PDB file of C-alpha atoms in Angstrom:
ATOM      1  CA  MET A 255      28.494  15.910  27.186  1.00 39.00           C
ATOM      2  CA  ALA A 256      27.671  14.063  23.963  1.00 44.00           C
ATOM      3  CA  PHE A 257      28.338  10.355  23.556  1.00 43.00           C
ATOM      4  CA  GLY A 258      29.356   8.617  20.328  1.00 49.00           C
ATOM      5  CA  ASN A 259      29.066  10.461  17.018  1.00 62.00           C
ATOM      6  CA  ASN A 260      25.691  12.029  17.768  1.00 73.00           C
ATOM      7  CA  SER A 261      25.646  15.541  19.228  1.00 82.00           C
ATOM      8  CA  VAL A 262      21.948  15.406  20.224  1.00 89.00           C
ATOM      9  CA  GLN A 263      21.128  15.106  23.915  1.00 91.00           C
ATOM     10  CA  PHE A 264      17.963  15.497  25.959  1.00 95.00           C
ATOM     11  CA  PRO A 265      17.414  16.666  29.541  1.00 95.00           C
ATOM     12  CA  ASN A 266      18.544  14.327  32.337  1.00 96.00           C
ATOM     13  CA  GLU A 267      19.439  11.385  30.119  1.00 95.00           C
ATOM     14  CA  SER A 268      22.087   8.991  31.394  1.00 95.00           C
ATOM     15  CA  GLU A 269      25.295   7.897  29.719  1.00 94.00           C
ATOM     16  CA  GLN A 270      23.777   4.399  29.530  1.00 96.00           C
ATOM     17  CA  TYR A 271      20.749   5.753  27.664  1.00 95.00           C
ATOM     18  CA  ARG A 272      22.839   7.825  25.240  1.00 93.00           C
ATOM     19  CA  SER A 273      25.172   4.922  24.501  1.00 92.00           C
ATOM     20  CA  ALA A 274      22.232   2.606  23.729  1.00 95.00           C
ATOM     21  CA  ARG A 275      20.477   5.301  21.696  1.00 94.00           C
ATOM     22  CA  ASN A 276      23.567   5.924  19.570  1.00 93.00           C
ATOM     23  CA  GLU A 277      23.878   2.195  18.920  1.00 94.00           C
ATOM     24  CA  LEU A 278      20.255   2.157  17.823  1.00 96.00           C
ATOM     25  CA  LEU A 279      20.898   5.219  15.655  1.00 94.00           C
ATOM     26  CA  GLU A 280      23.584   3.339  13.758  1.00 94.00           C
ATOM     27  CA  ALA A 281      21.087   0.550  13.096  1.00 97.00           C
ATOM     28  CA  GLU A 282      18.454   3.075  11.967  1.00 96.00           C
ATOM     29  CA  ILE A 283      20.909   4.669   9.541  1.00 96.00           C
ATOM     30  CA  ALA A 284      21.856   1.241   8.180  1.00 97.00           C
ATOM     31  CA  LEU A 285      18.167   0.450   7.697  1.00 96.00           C
ATOM     32  CA  ARG A 286      17.648   3.723   5.817  1.00 96.00           C
ATOM     33  CA  ASP A 287      20.614   2.949   3.580  1.00 98.00           C
ATOM     34  CA  ASN A 288      19.324  -0.555   2.897  1.00 97.00           C
ATOM     35  CA  ILE A 289      15.857   0.774   2.034  1.00 95.00           C
ATOM     36  CA  GLU A 290      17.456   2.946  -0.637  1.00 97.00           C
ATOM     37  CA  LYS A 291      19.529   0.029  -1.947  1.00 98.00           C
ATOM     38  CA  VAL A 292      16.394  -2.101  -2.284  1.00 96.00           C
ATOM     39  CA  ALA A 293      14.540   0.765  -3.997  1.00 97.00           C
ATOM     40  CA  ALA A 294      17.433   1.148  -6.441  1.00 97.00           C
ATOM     41  CA  LEU A 295      17.293  -2.580  -7.248  1.00 97.00           C
ATOM     42  CA  ARG A 296      13.553  -2.310  -7.799  1.00 97.00           C
ATOM     43  CA  ARG A 297      14.051   0.566 -10.233  1.00 97.00           C
ATOM     44  CA  THR A 298      16.446  -1.532 -12.336  1.00 97.00           C
ATOM     45  CA  LEU A 299      14.046  -4.438 -12.855  1.00 98.00           C
ATOM     46  CA  PRO A 300      13.697  -5.389 -16.530  1.00 98.00           C
ATOM     47  CA  LEU A 301      10.256  -5.185 -18.074  1.00 98.00           C
ATOM     48  CA  GLY A 302       7.861  -7.797 -16.756  1.00 98.00           C
ATOM     49  CA  GLY A 303       5.152  -9.517 -18.738  1.00 98.00           C
ATOM     50  CA  LEU A 304       3.054  -7.715 -21.329  1.00 98.00           C
ATOM     51  CA  VAL A 305      -0.344  -6.836 -19.836  1.00 98.00           C
ATOM     52  CA  GLY A 306      -3.669  -7.363 -21.526  1.00 94.00           C
ATOM     53  CA  ASP A 307      -6.339  -4.729 -21.097  1.00 90.00           C
ATOM     54  CA  TYR A 308      -9.158  -4.981 -18.568  1.00 97.00           C
ATOM     55  CA  ASP A 309     -12.423  -3.092 -18.218  1.00 97.00           C
ATOM     56  CA  PHE A 310     -13.429  -1.914 -14.730  1.00 98.00           C
ATOM     57  CA  GLU A 311     -16.406  -0.091 -13.315  1.00 97.00           C
ATOM     58  CA  GLN A 312     -15.198   3.131 -11.709  1.00 96.00           C
ATOM     59  CA  ILE A 313     -16.965   4.005  -8.472  1.00 94.00           C
ATOM     60  CA  SER A 314     -15.205   7.146  -7.312  1.00 90.00           C
ATOM     61  CA  PRO A 315     -15.112   9.525  -9.001  1.00 90.00           C
ATOM     62  CA  GLN A 316     -18.108   8.086 -10.806  1.00 87.00           C
ATOM     63  CA  VAL A 317     -17.978   7.756 -14.579  1.00 87.00           C
ATOM     64  CA  ASP A 318     -20.378   6.319 -17.112  1.00 87.00           C
ATOM     65  CA  GLY A 319     -19.349   3.141 -18.866  1.00 88.00           C
ATOM     66  CA  PRO A 320     -16.358   0.852 -18.448  1.00 94.00           C
ATOM     67  CA  VAL A 321     -12.868   2.147 -17.647  1.00 96.00           C
ATOM     68  CA  SER A 322      -9.892   0.357 -19.175  1.00 97.00           C
ATOM     69  CA  LEU A 323      -6.655  -0.371 -17.344  1.00 97.00           C
ATOM     70  CA  GLU A 324      -4.824   1.696 -19.951  1.00 97.00           C
ATOM     71  CA  SER A 325      -7.000   4.705 -19.131  1.00 96.00           C
ATOM     72  CA  LEU A 326      -5.855   4.565 -15.500  1.00 97.00           C
ATOM     73  CA  PHE A 327      -2.530   5.984 -16.651  1.00 97.00           C
ATOM     74  CA  SER A 328      -2.639   9.759 -16.700  1.00 93.00           C
ATOM     75  CA  ASP A 329      -1.207  11.638 -19.680  1.00 91.00           C
ATOM     76  CA  LYS A 330       1.845  12.719 -17.668  1.00 92.00           C
ATOM     77  CA  HIS A 331       2.650   9.458 -15.853  1.00 96.00           C
ATOM     78  CA  SER A 332       4.188   6.265 -17.223  1.00 97.00           C
ATOM     79  CA  SER A 333       3.760   4.276 -13.976  1.00 98.00           C
ATOM     80  CA  LEU A 334       0.562   3.003 -12.377  1.00 98.00           C
ATOM     81  CA  ILE A 335       0.170   1.630  -8.836  1.00 98.00           C
ATOM     82  CA  ILE A 336      -2.862  -0.560  -8.101  1.00 98.00           C
ATOM     83  CA  TYR A 337      -3.839  -1.792  -4.650  1.00 98.00           C
ATOM     84  CA  ASN A 338      -6.153  -4.800  -4.387  1.00 98.00           C
ATOM     85  CA  TYR A 339      -8.748  -4.047  -1.728  1.00 98.00           C
ATOM     86  CA  MET A 340     -10.101  -7.132   0.030  1.00 98.00           C
ATOM     87  CA  PHE A 341     -13.862  -6.988  -0.371  1.00 98.00           C
ATOM     88  CA  ALA A 342     -15.374 -10.136  -1.848  1.00 97.00           C
ATOM     89  CA  PRO A 343     -18.668  -9.953  -3.778  1.00 96.00           C
ATOM     90  CA  GLU A 344     -20.503 -12.031  -1.151  1.00 96.00           C
ATOM     91  CA  ALA A 345     -18.893 -10.390   1.899  1.00 96.00           C
ATOM     92  CA  GLU A 346     -21.009  -8.210   4.197  1.00 95.00           C
ATOM     93  CA  ASN A 347     -18.053  -6.062   5.239  1.00 96.00           C
ATOM     94  CA  PRO A 348     -14.644  -5.279   3.740  1.00 97.00           C
ATOM     95  CA  CYS A 349     -11.290  -6.126   5.297  1.00 96.00           C
ATOM     96  CA  PRO A 350     -10.625  -3.777   8.275  1.00 96.00           C
ATOM     97  CA  LEU A 351      -6.881  -3.671   7.579  1.00 95.00           C
ATOM     98  CA  CYS A 352      -7.390  -2.810   3.903  1.00 97.00           C
ATOM     99  CA  THR A 353      -9.906  -0.169   4.961  1.00 97.00           C
ATOM    100  CA  SER A 354      -7.392   1.417   7.328  1.00 96.00           C
ATOM    101  CA  PHE A 355      -4.803   1.446   4.558  1.00 96.00           C
ATOM    102  CA  VAL A 356      -7.167   3.115   2.072  1.00 98.00           C
ATOM    103  CA  ASP A 357      -8.317   5.604   4.731  1.00 97.00           C
ATOM    104  CA  GLY A 358      -4.703   6.760   4.882  1.00 96.00           C
ATOM    105  CA  LEU A 359      -4.364   6.759   1.110  1.00 97.00           C
ATOM    106  CA  ASN A 360      -7.370   9.058   0.820  1.00 97.00           C
ATOM    107  CA  GLY A 361      -5.480  11.779   2.671  1.00 96.00           C
ATOM    108  CA  SER A 362      -2.189  11.385   0.837  1.00 97.00           C
ATOM    109  CA  TRP A 363      -3.778  10.709  -2.557  1.00 97.00           C
ATOM    110  CA  PRO A 364      -3.356  14.203  -4.067  1.00 97.00           C
ATOM    111  CA  HIS A 365       0.350  14.171  -3.200  1.00 97.00           C
ATOM    112  CA  ILE A 366       0.868  10.707  -4.681  1.00 97.00           C
ATOM    113  CA  ALA A 367      -1.245  11.325  -7.786  1.00 97.00           C
ATOM    114  CA  GLU A 368       0.836  14.371  -8.666  1.00 97.00           C
ATOM    115  CA  HIS A 369       3.751  12.061  -9.457  1.00 97.00           C
ATOM    116  CA  VAL A 370       2.314   8.629 -10.293  1.00 98.00           C
ATOM    117  CA  SER A 371      -1.017   7.187 -11.406  1.00 98.00           C
ATOM    118  CA  ILE A 372      -2.767   5.192  -8.693  1.00 98.00           C
ATOM    119  CA  ALA A 373      -5.997   3.240  -8.217  1.00 98.00           C
ATOM    120  CA  VAL A 374      -7.705   0.937  -5.719  1.00 98.00           C
ATOM    121  CA  ILE A 375      -9.562  -2.069  -7.117  1.00 98.00           C
ATOM    122  CA  ALA A 376     -11.921  -4.475  -5.349  1.00 98.00           C
ATOM    123  CA  LYS A 377     -13.892  -7.529  -6.491  1.00 97.00           C
ATOM    124  CA  ALA A 378     -17.117  -6.371  -4.831  1.00 97.00           C
ATOM    125  CA  PRO A 379     -19.834  -5.079  -7.169  1.00 96.00           C
ATOM    126  CA  ALA A 380     -20.300  -1.385  -7.789  1.00 95.00           C
ATOM    127  CA  GLU A 381     -23.246  -0.802  -5.475  1.00 95.00           C
ATOM    128  CA  LYS A 382     -21.360  -2.157  -2.450  1.00 96.00           C
ATOM    129  CA  LEU A 383     -18.286  -0.118  -3.222  1.00 96.00           C
ATOM    130  CA  LEU A 384     -20.304   3.050  -3.723  1.00 96.00           C
ATOM    131  CA  ARG A 385     -21.913   2.736  -0.279  1.00 96.00           C
ATOM    132  CA  LEU A 386     -18.549   2.005   1.278  1.00 97.00           C
ATOM    133  CA  SER A 387     -16.858   4.943  -0.425  1.00 96.00           C
ATOM    134  CA  GLN A 388     -19.568   7.308   0.761  1.00 96.00           C
ATOM    135  CA  ASP A 389     -19.516   5.922   4.297  1.00 97.00           C
ATOM    136  CA  ARG A 390     -15.712   6.250   4.562  1.00 97.00           C
ATOM    137  CA  LYS A 391     -15.734   9.683   2.884  1.00 97.00           C
ATOM    138  CA  TRP A 392     -13.121   8.650   0.360  1.00 97.00           C
ATOM    139  CA  HIS A 393     -13.263  11.839  -1.689  1.00 96.00           C
ATOM    140  CA  ASN A 394      -9.848  11.414  -3.328  1.00 97.00           C
ATOM    141  CA  VAL A 395      -9.503   7.662  -3.881  1.00 97.00           C
ATOM    142  CA  ARG A 396      -9.943   6.361  -7.418  1.00 97.00           C
ATOM    143  CA  LEU A 397     -11.976   3.244  -6.588  1.00 98.00           C
ATOM    144  CA  LEU A 398     -12.952   0.616  -9.157  1.00 97.00           C
ATOM    145  CA  SER A 399     -14.720  -2.741  -9.290  1.00 98.00           C
ATOM    146  CA  SER A 400     -13.186  -5.758 -11.022  1.00 97.00           C
ATOM    147  CA  PHE A 401     -16.384  -7.770 -10.538  1.00 97.00           C
ATOM    148  CA  ALA A 402     -16.685  -8.534 -14.262  1.00 95.00           C
ATOM    149  CA  ASN A 403     -13.070  -9.359 -15.152  1.00 97.00           C
ATOM    150  CA  SER A 404     -10.156 -11.582 -14.136  1.00 97.00           C
ATOM    151  CA  TYR A 405      -7.698  -8.894 -13.055  1.00 98.00           C
ATOM    152  CA  GLN A 406      -7.588 -10.027  -9.407  1.00 96.00           C
ATOM    153  CA  GLN A 407      -6.942 -13.653 -10.341  1.00 97.00           C
ATOM    154  CA  ASP A 408      -4.300 -12.746 -12.916  1.00 98.00           C
ATOM    155  CA  TYR A 409      -2.298 -10.494 -10.594  1.00 98.00           C
ATOM    156  CA  ALA A 410      -2.441 -12.451  -7.322  1.00 97.00           C
ATOM    157  CA  GLY A 411      -5.318 -10.500  -5.805  1.00 97.00           C
ATOM    158  CA  GLU A 412      -7.555 -13.543  -5.622  1.00 97.00           C
ATOM    159  CA  THR A 413      -6.865 -17.233  -4.976  1.00 96.00           C
ATOM    160  CA  ALA A 414      -8.358 -20.086  -6.967  1.00 94.00           C
ATOM    161  CA  ASP A 415     -11.095 -20.522  -4.347  1.00 94.00           C
ATOM    162  CA  GLY A 416     -12.041 -16.826  -4.433  1.00 94.00           C
ATOM    163  CA  GLN A 417     -10.180 -15.590  -1.353  1.00 96.00           C
ATOM    164  CA  GLN A 418      -9.223 -11.943  -1.740  1.00 97.00           C
ATOM    165  CA  MET A 419      -5.590 -10.914  -1.236  1.00 97.00           C
ATOM    166  CA  PRO A 420      -4.200  -7.420  -0.436  1.00 97.00           C
ATOM    167  CA  MET A 421      -1.760  -7.376  -3.335  1.00 97.00           C
ATOM    168  CA  MET A 422      -0.099  -4.237  -4.655  1.00 98.00           C
ATOM    169  CA  ASN A 423       1.062  -4.137  -8.282  1.00 98.00           C
ATOM    170  CA  VAL A 424       2.949  -1.599 -10.347  1.00 98.00           C
ATOM    171  CA  PHE A 425       2.575  -1.331 -14.120  1.00 98.00           C
ATOM    172  CA  VAL A 426       4.546   0.752 -16.597  1.00 98.00           C
ATOM    173  CA  LYS A 427       3.767   2.034 -20.062  1.00 97.00           C
ATOM    174  CA  ARG A 428       6.487   1.831 -22.701  1.00 96.00           C
ATOM    175  CA  ASP A 429       5.891   2.697 -26.376  1.00 95.00           C
ATOM    176  CA  ALA A 430       2.110   2.502 -25.957  1.00 93.00           C
ATOM    177  CA  LYS A 431       2.328  -0.974 -24.387  1.00 97.00           C
ATOM    178  CA  ILE A 432       1.708  -1.864 -20.743  1.00 98.00           C
ATOM    179  CA  TYR A 433       4.042  -4.133 -18.785  1.00 98.00           C
ATOM    180  CA  HIS A 434       4.027  -5.494 -15.271  1.00 98.00           C
ATOM    181  CA  HIS A 435       6.846  -3.984 -13.193  1.00 98.00           C
ATOM    182  CA  TRP A 436       6.548  -5.136  -9.570  1.00 98.00           C
ATOM    183  CA  ALA A 437       4.247  -6.850  -7.100  1.00 97.00           C
ATOM    184  CA  SER A 438       4.313  -7.086  -3.304  1.00 97.00           C
ATOM    185  CA  GLU A 439       5.341 -10.747  -3.420  1.00 96.00           C
ATOM    186  CA  MET A 440       6.474 -10.782   0.223  1.00 94.00           C
ATOM    187  CA  LEU A 441       2.791 -11.423   0.871  1.00 95.00           C
ATOM    188  CA  PHE A 442       3.471 -15.044  -0.120  1.00 94.00           C
ATOM    189  CA  ALA A 443       6.985 -15.422   1.322  1.00 93.00           C
ATOM    190  CA  PRO A 444       7.518 -17.429   4.541  1.00 91.00           C
ATOM    191  CA  SER A 445       7.881 -15.169   7.569  1.00 86.00           C
ATOM    192  CA  ASP A 446       7.944 -15.307  11.357  1.00 84.00           C
ATOM    193  CA  TRP A 447       5.791 -12.155  11.341  1.00 80.00           C
ATOM    194  CA  ASP A 448       2.859 -10.897   9.314  1.00 82.00           C
ATOM    195  CA  SER A 449       3.916 -10.616   5.686  1.00 85.00           C
ATOM    196  CA  ARG A 450       4.448  -6.818   5.978  1.00 89.00           C
ATOM    197  CA  HIS A 451       4.507  -6.707   2.194  1.00 92.00           C
ATOM    198  CA  ILE A 452       3.343  -3.078   2.023  1.00 92.00           C
ATOM    199  CA  ASP A 453       4.896  -1.860   5.260  1.00 91.00           C
ATOM    200  CA  MET A 454       6.719   0.953   3.504  1.00 91.00           C
ATOM    201  CA  GLN A 455       3.422   2.347   2.163  1.00 93.00           C
ATOM    202  CA  TRP A 456       1.543   2.066   5.493  1.00 92.00           C
ATOM    203  CA  PRO A 457       2.647   4.584   8.183  1.00 91.00           C
ATOM    204  CA  LEU A 458       0.361   3.117  10.865  1.00 91.00           C
ATOM    205  CA  TRP A 459       2.763   0.352  11.847  1.00 90.00           C
ATOM    206  CA  HIS A 460       5.813   2.605  11.868  1.00 90.00           C
ATOM    207  CA  PHE A 461       4.184   4.847  14.456  1.00 92.00           C
ATOM    208  CA  PHE A 462       3.601   1.806  16.677  1.00 91.00           C
ATOM    209  CA  ASP A 463       7.214   0.720  16.124  1.00 91.00           C
ATOM    210  CA  LEU A 464       8.395   3.973  17.743  1.00 92.00           C
ATOM    211  CA  THR A 465       6.881   3.001  21.089  1.00 92.00           C
ATOM    212  CA  PRO A 466       7.961   0.479  23.748  1.00 92.00           C
ATOM    213  CA  GLU A 467       4.678  -1.399  23.191  1.00 89.00           C
ATOM    214  CA  GLY A 468       5.414  -1.922  19.500  1.00 90.00           C
ATOM    215  CA  ARG A 469       2.805  -3.241  17.113  1.00 86.00           C
ATOM    216  CA  GLY A 470       1.412  -5.867  19.432  1.00 77.00           C
ATOM    217  CA  GLY A 471      -1.104  -8.537  18.517  1.00 69.00           C
ATOM    218  CA  GLN A 472      -4.127  -6.447  19.527  1.00 72.00           C
ATOM    219  CA  ARG A 473      -3.384  -3.352  17.447  1.00 82.00           C
ATOM    220  CA  TYR A 474      -5.079  -4.367  14.233  1.00 87.00           C
ATOM    221  CA  PRO A 475      -7.339  -1.663  12.784  1.00 91.00           C
ATOM    222  CA  GLN A 476     -11.108  -1.941  13.099  1.00 92.00           C
ATOM    223  CA  LEU A 477     -13.874  -0.666  10.852  1.00 94.00           C
ATOM    224  CA  LYS A 478     -15.289   1.260  13.813  1.00 93.00           C
ATOM    225  CA  TYR A 479     -14.064   2.187  17.287  1.00 90.00           C
TER     226      TYR A 479
END
């Protein structure tokens, strides 16, 4: 016998379980609907500020000479996503959480890049990023250094005292001009939890959320296991 509006049942489940699961299902559907409502609001944002150009050093795939922000847009895409990777020039190691995120991006990169331009930018100098990229086997990630420009400071990827921040920004090109579209500003919003500002782009946490143990305080990614 099925309970509620859901016809799915599994072996030996109780009426109590099915009733609770159907209640949860309603909440999951409401969450899905709200995610789409928020995405629709994001799509209707007016143009943000006009963006000046920046020159980066591209690590992977390697190119000779500086690479401009404008050149990060492909010929067929009018949107550009940039993730700020936390790796300070003086740091010995990069952020483990950022590294986990980019590890995942490396696998999904070809699928994303088919529909939108994307890049990962860090403040660390080129030689550090090259070693890191080779060690992590990031064959797909477009990795660049902002060591010689102010991009991180201008777009909330670096604080006034040089602390690196895991900001994500989206830029759009309109009539040959580049504008800021969106940033993961929940990073700076008060919260009872971690900021979760790029939760929707990071499957790791959603897998943990499926389990009774949840995310837990000890489940942060490490550089090595």
